[in-house]
Each structure stands twice: as structure tokens, then as C-alpha cells.
Short mmCIF file of C-alpha atoms in Angstrom, two decimals:
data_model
loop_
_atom_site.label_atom_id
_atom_site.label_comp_id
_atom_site.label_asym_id
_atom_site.label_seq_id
_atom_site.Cartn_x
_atom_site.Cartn_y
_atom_site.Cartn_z
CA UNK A 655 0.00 0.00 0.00
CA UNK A 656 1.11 3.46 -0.88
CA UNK A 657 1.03 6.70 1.65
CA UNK A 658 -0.76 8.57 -1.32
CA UNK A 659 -3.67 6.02 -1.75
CA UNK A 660 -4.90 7.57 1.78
CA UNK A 661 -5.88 10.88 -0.68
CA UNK A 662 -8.80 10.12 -2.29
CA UNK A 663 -12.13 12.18 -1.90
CA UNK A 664 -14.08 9.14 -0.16
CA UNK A 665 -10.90 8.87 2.28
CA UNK A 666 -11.04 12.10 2.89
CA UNK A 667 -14.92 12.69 3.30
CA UNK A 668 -15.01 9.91 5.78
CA UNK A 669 -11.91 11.08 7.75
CA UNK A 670 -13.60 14.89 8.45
CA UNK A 671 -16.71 12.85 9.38
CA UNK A 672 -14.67 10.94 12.28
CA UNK A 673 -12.59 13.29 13.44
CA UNK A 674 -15.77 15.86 13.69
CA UNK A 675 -17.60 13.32 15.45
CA UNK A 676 -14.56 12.66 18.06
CA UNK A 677 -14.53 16.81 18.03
CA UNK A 678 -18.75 16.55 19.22
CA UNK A 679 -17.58 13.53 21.44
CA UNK A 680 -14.56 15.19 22.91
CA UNK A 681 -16.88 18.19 24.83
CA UNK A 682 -19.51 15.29 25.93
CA UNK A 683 -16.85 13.92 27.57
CA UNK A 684 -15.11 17.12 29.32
CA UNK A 685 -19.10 17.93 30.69
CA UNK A 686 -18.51 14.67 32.08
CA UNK A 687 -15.49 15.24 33.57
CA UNK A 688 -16.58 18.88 34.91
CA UNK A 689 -19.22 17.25 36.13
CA UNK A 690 -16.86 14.96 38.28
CA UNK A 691 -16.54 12.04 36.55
CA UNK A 692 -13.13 10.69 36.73
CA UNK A 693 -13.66 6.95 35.32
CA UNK A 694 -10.16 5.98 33.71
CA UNK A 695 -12.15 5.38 30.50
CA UNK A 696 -13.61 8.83 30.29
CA UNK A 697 -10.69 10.57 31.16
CA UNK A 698 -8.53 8.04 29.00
CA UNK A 699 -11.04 8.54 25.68
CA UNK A 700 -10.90 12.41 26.51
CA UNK A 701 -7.13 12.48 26.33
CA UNK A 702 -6.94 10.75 23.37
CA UNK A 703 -9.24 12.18 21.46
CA UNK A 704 -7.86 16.05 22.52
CA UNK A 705 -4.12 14.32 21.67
CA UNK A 706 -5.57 13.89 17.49
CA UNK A 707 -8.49 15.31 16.69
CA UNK A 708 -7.14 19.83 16.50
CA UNK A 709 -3.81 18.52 15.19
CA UNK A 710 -5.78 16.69 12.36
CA UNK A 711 -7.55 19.68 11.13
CA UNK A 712 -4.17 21.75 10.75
CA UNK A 713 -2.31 18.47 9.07
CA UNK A 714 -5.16 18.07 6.88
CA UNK A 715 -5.09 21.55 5.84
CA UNK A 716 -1.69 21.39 5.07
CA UNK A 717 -1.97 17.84 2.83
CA UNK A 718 -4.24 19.34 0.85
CA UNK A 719 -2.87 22.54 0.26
CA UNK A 720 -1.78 22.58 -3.55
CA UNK A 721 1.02 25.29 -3.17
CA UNK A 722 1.92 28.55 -3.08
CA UNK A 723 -0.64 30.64 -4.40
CA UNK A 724 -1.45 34.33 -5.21
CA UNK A 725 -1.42 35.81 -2.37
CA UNK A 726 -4.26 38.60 -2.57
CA UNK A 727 -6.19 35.97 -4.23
CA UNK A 728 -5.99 33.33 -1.76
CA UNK A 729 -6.83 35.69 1.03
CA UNK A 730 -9.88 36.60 -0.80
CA UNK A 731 -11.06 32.89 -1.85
CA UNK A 732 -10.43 31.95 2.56
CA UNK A 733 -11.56 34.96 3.49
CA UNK A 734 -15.39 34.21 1.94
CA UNK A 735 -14.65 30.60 3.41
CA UNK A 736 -13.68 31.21 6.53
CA UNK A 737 -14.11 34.73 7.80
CA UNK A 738 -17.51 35.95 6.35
CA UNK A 739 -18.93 32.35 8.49
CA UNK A 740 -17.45 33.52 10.99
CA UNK A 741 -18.66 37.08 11.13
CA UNK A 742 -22.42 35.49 10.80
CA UNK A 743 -22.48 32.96 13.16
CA UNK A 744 -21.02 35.36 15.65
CA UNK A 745 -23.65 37.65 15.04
CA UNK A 746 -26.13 34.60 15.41
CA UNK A 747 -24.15 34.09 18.94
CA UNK A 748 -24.60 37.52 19.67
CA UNK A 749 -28.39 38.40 18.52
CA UNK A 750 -29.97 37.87 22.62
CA UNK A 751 -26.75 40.52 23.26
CA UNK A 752 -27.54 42.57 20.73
CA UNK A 753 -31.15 43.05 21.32
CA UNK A 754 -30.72 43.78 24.71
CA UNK A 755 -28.41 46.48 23.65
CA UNK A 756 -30.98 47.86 20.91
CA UNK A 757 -33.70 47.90 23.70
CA UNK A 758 -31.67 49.63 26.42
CA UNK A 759 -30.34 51.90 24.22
CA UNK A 760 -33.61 52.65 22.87
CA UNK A 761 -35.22 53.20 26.59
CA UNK A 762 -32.07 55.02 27.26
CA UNK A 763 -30.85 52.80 30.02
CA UNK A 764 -27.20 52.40 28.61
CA UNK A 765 -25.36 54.50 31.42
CA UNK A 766 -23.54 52.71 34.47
CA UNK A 767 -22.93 49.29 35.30
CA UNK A 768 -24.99 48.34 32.22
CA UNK A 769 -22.87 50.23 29.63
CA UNK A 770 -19.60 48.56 31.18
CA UNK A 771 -21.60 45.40 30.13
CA UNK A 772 -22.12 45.91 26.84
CA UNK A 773 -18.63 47.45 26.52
CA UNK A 774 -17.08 44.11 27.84
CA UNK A 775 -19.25 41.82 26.84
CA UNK A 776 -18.97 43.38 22.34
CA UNK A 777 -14.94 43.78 23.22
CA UNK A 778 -14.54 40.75 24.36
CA UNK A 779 -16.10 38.98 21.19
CA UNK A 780 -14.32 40.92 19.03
CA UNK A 781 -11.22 39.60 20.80
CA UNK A 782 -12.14 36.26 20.48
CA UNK A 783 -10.03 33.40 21.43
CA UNK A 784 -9.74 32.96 25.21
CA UNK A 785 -12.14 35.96 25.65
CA UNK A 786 -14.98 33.92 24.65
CA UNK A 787 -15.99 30.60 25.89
CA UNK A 788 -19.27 28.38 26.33
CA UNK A 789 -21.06 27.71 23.36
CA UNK A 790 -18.56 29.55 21.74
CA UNK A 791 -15.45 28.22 23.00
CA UNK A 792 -14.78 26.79 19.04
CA UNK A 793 -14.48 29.91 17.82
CA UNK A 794 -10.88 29.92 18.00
CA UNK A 795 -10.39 27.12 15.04
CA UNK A 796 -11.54 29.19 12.01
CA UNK A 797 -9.69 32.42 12.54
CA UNK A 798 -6.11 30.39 13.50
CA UNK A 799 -6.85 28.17 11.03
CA UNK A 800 -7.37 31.16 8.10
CA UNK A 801 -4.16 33.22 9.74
CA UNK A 802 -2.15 29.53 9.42
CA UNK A 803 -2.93 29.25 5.90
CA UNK A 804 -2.20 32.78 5.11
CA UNK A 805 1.05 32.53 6.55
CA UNK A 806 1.99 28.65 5.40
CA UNK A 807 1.10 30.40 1.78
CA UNK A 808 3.33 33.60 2.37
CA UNK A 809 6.02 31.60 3.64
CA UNK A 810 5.88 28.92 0.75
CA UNK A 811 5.66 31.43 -2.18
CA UNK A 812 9.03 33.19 -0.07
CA UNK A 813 10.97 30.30 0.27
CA UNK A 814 9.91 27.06 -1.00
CA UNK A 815 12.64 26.51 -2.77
CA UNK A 816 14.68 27.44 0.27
CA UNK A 817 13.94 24.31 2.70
CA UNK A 818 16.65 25.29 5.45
CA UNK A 819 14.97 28.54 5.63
CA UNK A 820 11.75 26.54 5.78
CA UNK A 821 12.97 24.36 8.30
CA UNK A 822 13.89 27.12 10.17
CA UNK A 823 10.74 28.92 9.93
CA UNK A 824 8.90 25.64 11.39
CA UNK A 825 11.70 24.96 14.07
CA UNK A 826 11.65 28.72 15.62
CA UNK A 827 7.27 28.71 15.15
CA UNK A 828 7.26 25.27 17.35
CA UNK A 829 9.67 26.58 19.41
CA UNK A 830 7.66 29.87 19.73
CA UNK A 831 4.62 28.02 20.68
CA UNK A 832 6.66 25.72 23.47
CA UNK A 833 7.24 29.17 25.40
CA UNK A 834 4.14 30.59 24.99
CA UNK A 835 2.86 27.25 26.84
CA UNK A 836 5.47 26.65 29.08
CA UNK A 837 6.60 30.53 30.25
CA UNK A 838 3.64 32.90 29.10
CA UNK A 839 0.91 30.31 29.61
CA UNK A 840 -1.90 33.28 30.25
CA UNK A 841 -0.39 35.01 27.63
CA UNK A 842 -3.09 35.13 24.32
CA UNK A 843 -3.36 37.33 21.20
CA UNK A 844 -7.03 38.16 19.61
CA UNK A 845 -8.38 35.37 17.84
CA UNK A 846 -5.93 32.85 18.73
CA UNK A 847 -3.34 34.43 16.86
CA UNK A 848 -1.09 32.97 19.33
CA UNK A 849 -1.95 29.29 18.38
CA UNK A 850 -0.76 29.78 15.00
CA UNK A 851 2.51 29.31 16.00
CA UNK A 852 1.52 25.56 16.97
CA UNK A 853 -0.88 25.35 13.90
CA UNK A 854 2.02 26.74 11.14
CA UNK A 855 3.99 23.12 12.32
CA UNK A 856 1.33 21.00 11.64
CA UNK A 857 -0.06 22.81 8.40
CA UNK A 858 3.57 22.58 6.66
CA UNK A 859 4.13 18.80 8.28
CA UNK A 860 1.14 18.05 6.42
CA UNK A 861 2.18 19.99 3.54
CA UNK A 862 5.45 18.20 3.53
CA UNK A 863 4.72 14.87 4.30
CA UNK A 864 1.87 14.86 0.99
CA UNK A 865 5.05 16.42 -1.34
CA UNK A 866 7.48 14.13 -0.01
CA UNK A 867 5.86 10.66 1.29
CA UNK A 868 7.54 9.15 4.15
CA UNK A 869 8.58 5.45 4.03
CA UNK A 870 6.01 2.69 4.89
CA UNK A 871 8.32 1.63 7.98
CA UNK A 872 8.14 4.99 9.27
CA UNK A 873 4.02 5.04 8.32
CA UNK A 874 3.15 2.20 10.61
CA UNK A 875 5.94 3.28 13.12
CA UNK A 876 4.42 6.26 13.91
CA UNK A 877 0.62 4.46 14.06
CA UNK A 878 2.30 2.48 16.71
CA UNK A 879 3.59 5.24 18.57
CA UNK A 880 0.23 7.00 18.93
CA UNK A 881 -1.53 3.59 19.70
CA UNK A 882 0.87 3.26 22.75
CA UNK A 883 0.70 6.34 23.85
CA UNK A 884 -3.64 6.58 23.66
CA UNK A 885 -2.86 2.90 25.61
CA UNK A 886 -0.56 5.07 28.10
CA UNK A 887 -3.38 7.43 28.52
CA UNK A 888 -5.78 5.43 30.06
CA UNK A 889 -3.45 4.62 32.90
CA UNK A 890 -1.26 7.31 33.56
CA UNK A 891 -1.91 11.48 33.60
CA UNK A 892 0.83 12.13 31.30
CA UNK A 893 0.57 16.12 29.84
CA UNK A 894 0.43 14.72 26.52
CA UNK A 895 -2.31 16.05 25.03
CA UNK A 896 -3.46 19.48 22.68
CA UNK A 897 -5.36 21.65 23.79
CA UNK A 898 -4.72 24.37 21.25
CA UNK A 899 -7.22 27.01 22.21
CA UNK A 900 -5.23 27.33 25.60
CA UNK A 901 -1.66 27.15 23.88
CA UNK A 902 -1.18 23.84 25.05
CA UNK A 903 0.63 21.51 22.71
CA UNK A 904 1.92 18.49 25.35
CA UNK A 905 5.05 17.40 25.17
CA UNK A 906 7.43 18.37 22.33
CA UNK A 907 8.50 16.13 19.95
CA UNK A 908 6.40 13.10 21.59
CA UNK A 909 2.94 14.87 21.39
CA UNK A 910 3.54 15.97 17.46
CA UNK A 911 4.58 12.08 16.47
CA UNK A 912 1.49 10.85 18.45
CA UNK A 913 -0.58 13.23 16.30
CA UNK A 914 0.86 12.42 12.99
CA UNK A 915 0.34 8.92 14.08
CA UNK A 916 -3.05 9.70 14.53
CA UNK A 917 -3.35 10.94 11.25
CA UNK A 918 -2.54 8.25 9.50
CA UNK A 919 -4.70 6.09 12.00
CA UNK A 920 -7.49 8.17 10.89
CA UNK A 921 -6.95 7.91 7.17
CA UNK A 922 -6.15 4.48 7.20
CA UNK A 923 -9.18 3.50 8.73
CA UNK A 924 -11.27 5.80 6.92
CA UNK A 925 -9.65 4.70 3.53
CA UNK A 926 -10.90 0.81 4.74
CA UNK A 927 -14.16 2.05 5.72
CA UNK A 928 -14.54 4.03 2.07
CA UNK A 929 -14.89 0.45 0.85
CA UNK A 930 -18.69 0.08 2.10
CA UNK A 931 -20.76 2.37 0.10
CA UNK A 932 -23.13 2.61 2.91
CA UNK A 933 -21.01 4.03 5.08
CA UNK A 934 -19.53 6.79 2.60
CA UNK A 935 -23.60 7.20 2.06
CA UNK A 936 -23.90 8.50 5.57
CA UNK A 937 -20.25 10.06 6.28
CA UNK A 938 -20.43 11.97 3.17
CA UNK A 939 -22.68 14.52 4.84
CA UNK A 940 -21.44 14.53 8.06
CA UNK A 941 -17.86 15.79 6.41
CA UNK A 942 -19.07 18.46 4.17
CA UNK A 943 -21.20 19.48 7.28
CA UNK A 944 -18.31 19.23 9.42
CA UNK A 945 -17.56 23.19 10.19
CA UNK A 946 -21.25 24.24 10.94
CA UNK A 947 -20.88 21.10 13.28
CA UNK A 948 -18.36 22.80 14.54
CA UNK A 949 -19.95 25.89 15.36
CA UNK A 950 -22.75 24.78 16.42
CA UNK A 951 -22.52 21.17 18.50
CA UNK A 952 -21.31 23.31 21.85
CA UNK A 953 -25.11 25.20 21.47
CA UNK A 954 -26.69 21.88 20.79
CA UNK A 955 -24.93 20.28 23.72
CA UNK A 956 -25.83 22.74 26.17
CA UNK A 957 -29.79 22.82 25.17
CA UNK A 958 -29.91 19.10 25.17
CA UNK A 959 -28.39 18.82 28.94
CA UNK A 960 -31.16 21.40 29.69
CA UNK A 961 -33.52 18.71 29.04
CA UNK A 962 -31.74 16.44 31.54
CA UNK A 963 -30.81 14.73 28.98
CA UNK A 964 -26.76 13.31 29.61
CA UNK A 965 -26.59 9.92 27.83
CA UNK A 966 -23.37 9.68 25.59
CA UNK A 967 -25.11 8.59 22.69
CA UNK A 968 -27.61 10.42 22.45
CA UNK A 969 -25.78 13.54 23.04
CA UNK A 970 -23.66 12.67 20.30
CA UNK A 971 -26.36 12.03 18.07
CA UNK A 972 -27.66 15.10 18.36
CA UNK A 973 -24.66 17.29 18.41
CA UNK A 974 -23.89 15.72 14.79
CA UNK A 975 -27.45 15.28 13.11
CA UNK A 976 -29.13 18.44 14.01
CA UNK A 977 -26.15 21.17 12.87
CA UNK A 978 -25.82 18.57 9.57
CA UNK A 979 -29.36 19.61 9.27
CA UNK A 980 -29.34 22.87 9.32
CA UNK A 981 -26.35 22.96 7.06
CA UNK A 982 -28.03 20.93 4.47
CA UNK A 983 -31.32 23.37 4.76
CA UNK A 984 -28.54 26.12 4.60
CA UNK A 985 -27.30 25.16 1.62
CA UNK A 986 -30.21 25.37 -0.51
CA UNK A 987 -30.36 29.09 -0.10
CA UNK A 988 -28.12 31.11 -1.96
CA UNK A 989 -27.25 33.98 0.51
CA UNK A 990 -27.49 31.99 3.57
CA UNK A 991 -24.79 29.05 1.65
CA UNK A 992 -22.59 32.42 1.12
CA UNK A 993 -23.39 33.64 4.47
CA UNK A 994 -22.81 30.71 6.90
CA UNK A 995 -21.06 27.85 4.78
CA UNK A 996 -18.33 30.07 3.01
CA UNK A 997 -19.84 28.19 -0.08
CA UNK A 998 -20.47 30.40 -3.45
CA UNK A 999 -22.34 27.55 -5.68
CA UNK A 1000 -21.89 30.20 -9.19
CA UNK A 1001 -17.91 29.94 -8.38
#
């Protein structure tokens, strides 16, 4: 088996539907844990789910990047993608916020304690990041993941052909993002800027690793390595996991192999399970859903515990079917495709 059979569109659709499931699954199980649950299986699938499932969206990214492109151009083409979504579903975070704000202001109650409010409150989502949290604590992922690609693409149109300066880049980035975590850990930029210099790694592994395949020794090495370490997780505390949002990348070196490893692990099962046309049949949705999933499972989540409802699988259910919903009603409309998927169907 070749590395570059793993990139086929079925592959692929079926790996964004896994990993976004294990992103839904992931905050079930940290309600659980908040909640004071501290079964070695929760806390074990928690861990190892937080140690592959960020790092697999920046890899990704990165594998399928096609090179260096025009730059003003390829902020234009991610910024409809990425950043007009984002500017509307904030907005859709923010309309109980921003009614309360029209009202007050209308009644001419916005003086005092209540004007601080608002100040905070419309700063502090501009700021994203850390500043926001809750059902909006995802936030983060789309504007690192637009600044990572606009720098991977800067960087590669620089110096492609340059790979010490590349290598460089990478090494002082990863290095960047070990003392952010280790020596500035409260320290965070608007909109996660900071995480990009955890992300850029990851995006230009990926990148790398699709230009230049690694050996098939070094394939199944590495699957190995992040097996025994998920294994490791379920009996020991080790810091090995991502938590990107908060600048936390584990441990270095160990923590990026894992991930890789999980990469593959992800691909290589999802290449096996493209075989059953059934199960592409069903996936295939769930992965071009997979970024309204991710801004809006948290929401979902939280109204569905209101019910007192807290079983696993039907949490997850719902976290996955009812955004993949709304994104396929989405898409039928024109504006609200543009608006909310960062899709342009007359492109």
C-alpha cells in the first residue's frame, strides 16, 4: 500500500466525518469530567481524542494545500470561506446581546454598570479566542486556522525553494509556541493568533509529508507510537495532550509524532471504511457538514443537557445530526450558503 492512496475524496470525506464526530464527542466527555466524573475510560477517551483530533484539522489543511498561491487571491477565496462564516455565526451568537443592547439603548438605560456590560461583553467577542468561551469556546479554530494558511502560503511562495529557511521557519514557530505554553501560559493574542505558532507546524508537516511521502516503515511506526501512547493514557496522567485554544501543545516532539500517528490512524481506517458504500452514504454529509458542526454542536450540547438529557449517545447524536441539518437546509439558499457555509455555488 502506498502513503498517497490515503488521498482520495471518499478517504477524505469519511476522515472529516470521524474526526468531527470525536470533536462533538470530545466536549460530551469534558461535561462529564466537569461534572466529576473521573472513570479511567472517560478521562482516557478524553485524552486521546484532545491528543488527534485539533492537530488533524491543521495536518489536513496542510496535505491538501496545492502550493503557493497568489497571495491577494488566496486571502480573498479563505476569506469568503472562513471569515464571512465567521462574522455570521457570531452575530447569530450575539443576537440575545444585541437586542438587549438595541432595547436599552432605545429606553435610554445604557449609562452605568450596564454600559460597562455591553462594553465588555462586544470587546470581548471581538477579541475572540480565550475571551470567549461556552457555546462559543470553538471559535478559535476558524480564525487560526485562516491566519495559518495565510502565513503557510506567504512563507511557501518566499521560500519554498529554500527548505533550510523553511525548516527554520517551522523549528523557531514550534519553538515559539513551546514558550508561549510553558513561560507565558496566560499570555493570548485576539483570535488565537497565538496558536498559529503551533498550527504553522502542523499545516507545513502536512504539507510536507503529501510532497514528499515518508517510508512505509516509518508510516506504521508512527501508528504504533500513537496507539501506545492513547494505551498510556488510560493509565497514567501524562501532559500529553493538545489543547490548542489554551496554547497547550503536550510534550514536544512526543505529542507531534502521536498526532501524525493519529493521522494516518485516521486515514487508514477511513480509507478501509470508504470500501462500504453505505457508510460513505452517511459520512459523506457529516464531512461536508463538518464546520457548521463545529460551530454549532457546543449550542446543541448545552440545550440538550437542559432537558436532563446526559446519555453519551444520544448527546452525540444530536450534536452531529441536528447542525448537519441545518447545514443541508442552509445550503439550498443562496445567501445563507454564502453567508454561513463560506460556499459560493456560481464559483
Amino acid at each position: 500500500m502506498s502513503i498517497m492512496n490515503l488521498y482520495d475524496r471518499k478517504t477524505i470525506t469519511i476522515a472529516k466525518a470521524l474526526v468531527i464526530a470525536s470533536v462533538v464527542l470530545g466536549h460530551i466527555l469534558e461535561a462529564m469530567l466537569l461534572d466529576g466524573n473521573r472513570s479511567g475510560f472517560v478521562s482516557g477517551s478524553y485524552n486521546s481524542i484532545y491528543l488527534v483530533h485539533m492537530p488533524f484539522y491543521f495536518i489536513l489543511s496542510g496535505w491538501l494545500f496545492k502550493g503557493a498561491q497568489p497571495k491577494l487571491k488566496y486571502l480573498i477565496k479563505k476569506s469568503k470561506h472562513l471569515l464571512v462564516p465567521y462574522a455570521a455565526w457570531l452575530i447569530i451568537f450575539n443576537i440575545p446581546a444585541i437586542a438587549g443592547f438595541i432595547f436599552n439603548l432605545s429606553q435610554g438605560n445604557m449609562v452605568g454598570e450596564k454600559l460597562v456590560f455591553y462594553q465588555q461583553h462586544f470587546l470581548s467577542q471581538l477579541y475572540g479566542g480565550m475571551a470567549v468561551s461556552g457555546i462559543q469556546m470553538i471559535l478559535w479554530f476558524p480564525m487560526c486556522l485562516f491566519f495559518t494558511q495565510q502565513l503557510a502560503n506567504y512563507i511557501l511562495d518566499k521560500f519554498e525553494k529554500h527548505v533550510t529557511v523553511i525548516t527554520s521557519i517551522t523549528a523557531l514557530f514550534y519553538t515559539l509556541a513551546y514558550v508561549n505554553q510553558y513561560f507565558f501560559p496566560e499570555f493570548h493574542l485576539p483570535l488565537a493568533i497565538n496558536v498559529v505558532c503551533g498550527a504553522l507546524p502542523l499545516f507545513l508537516l502536512g504539507y510536507y509529508i503529501k510532497k514528499y511521502p515518508i517510508k512505509m516503515s516509518f508510516f506504521w511506526g508512527l501508528i504504533v507510537f500513537c496507539l501506545v501512547i492513547c494505551v498510556s493514557l488510560f493509565i497514567y496522567s501524562y501532559p500529553l495532550t493538545y489543547h490548542m485554544r489554551g496554547a497547550n501543545y503536550g510534550i514536544p516532539i512526543i505529542s507531534i509524532l502521536a498526532a501524525l500517528g493519529g493521522f494516518f490512524t485516521v486515514l487508514l481506517i477511513s480509507n478501509y471504511l470508504s470500501r462500504s458504500k453505505y457508510v460513505y452514504s452517511v459520512s459523506q454529509p457529516l464531512g461536508k457538514a463538518s464546520m457548521t458542526i463545529m460551530y454549532l454542536h457546543a449550542l446543541i450540547l448545552v440545550q440538550i443537557r437542559t432537558l436532563d438529557v446526559y446519555n453519551v449517545f444520544w448527546l452525540l447524536i444530536a450534536g452531529i445530526l441536528i447542525p448537519t441539518s441545518i447545514h443541508l437546509a442552509m445550503g439550498r439558499v443562496s445567501i445563507l450558503s454564502k453567508l454561513f457555509l463560506g460556499e459560493d455555488k456560481n464559483e
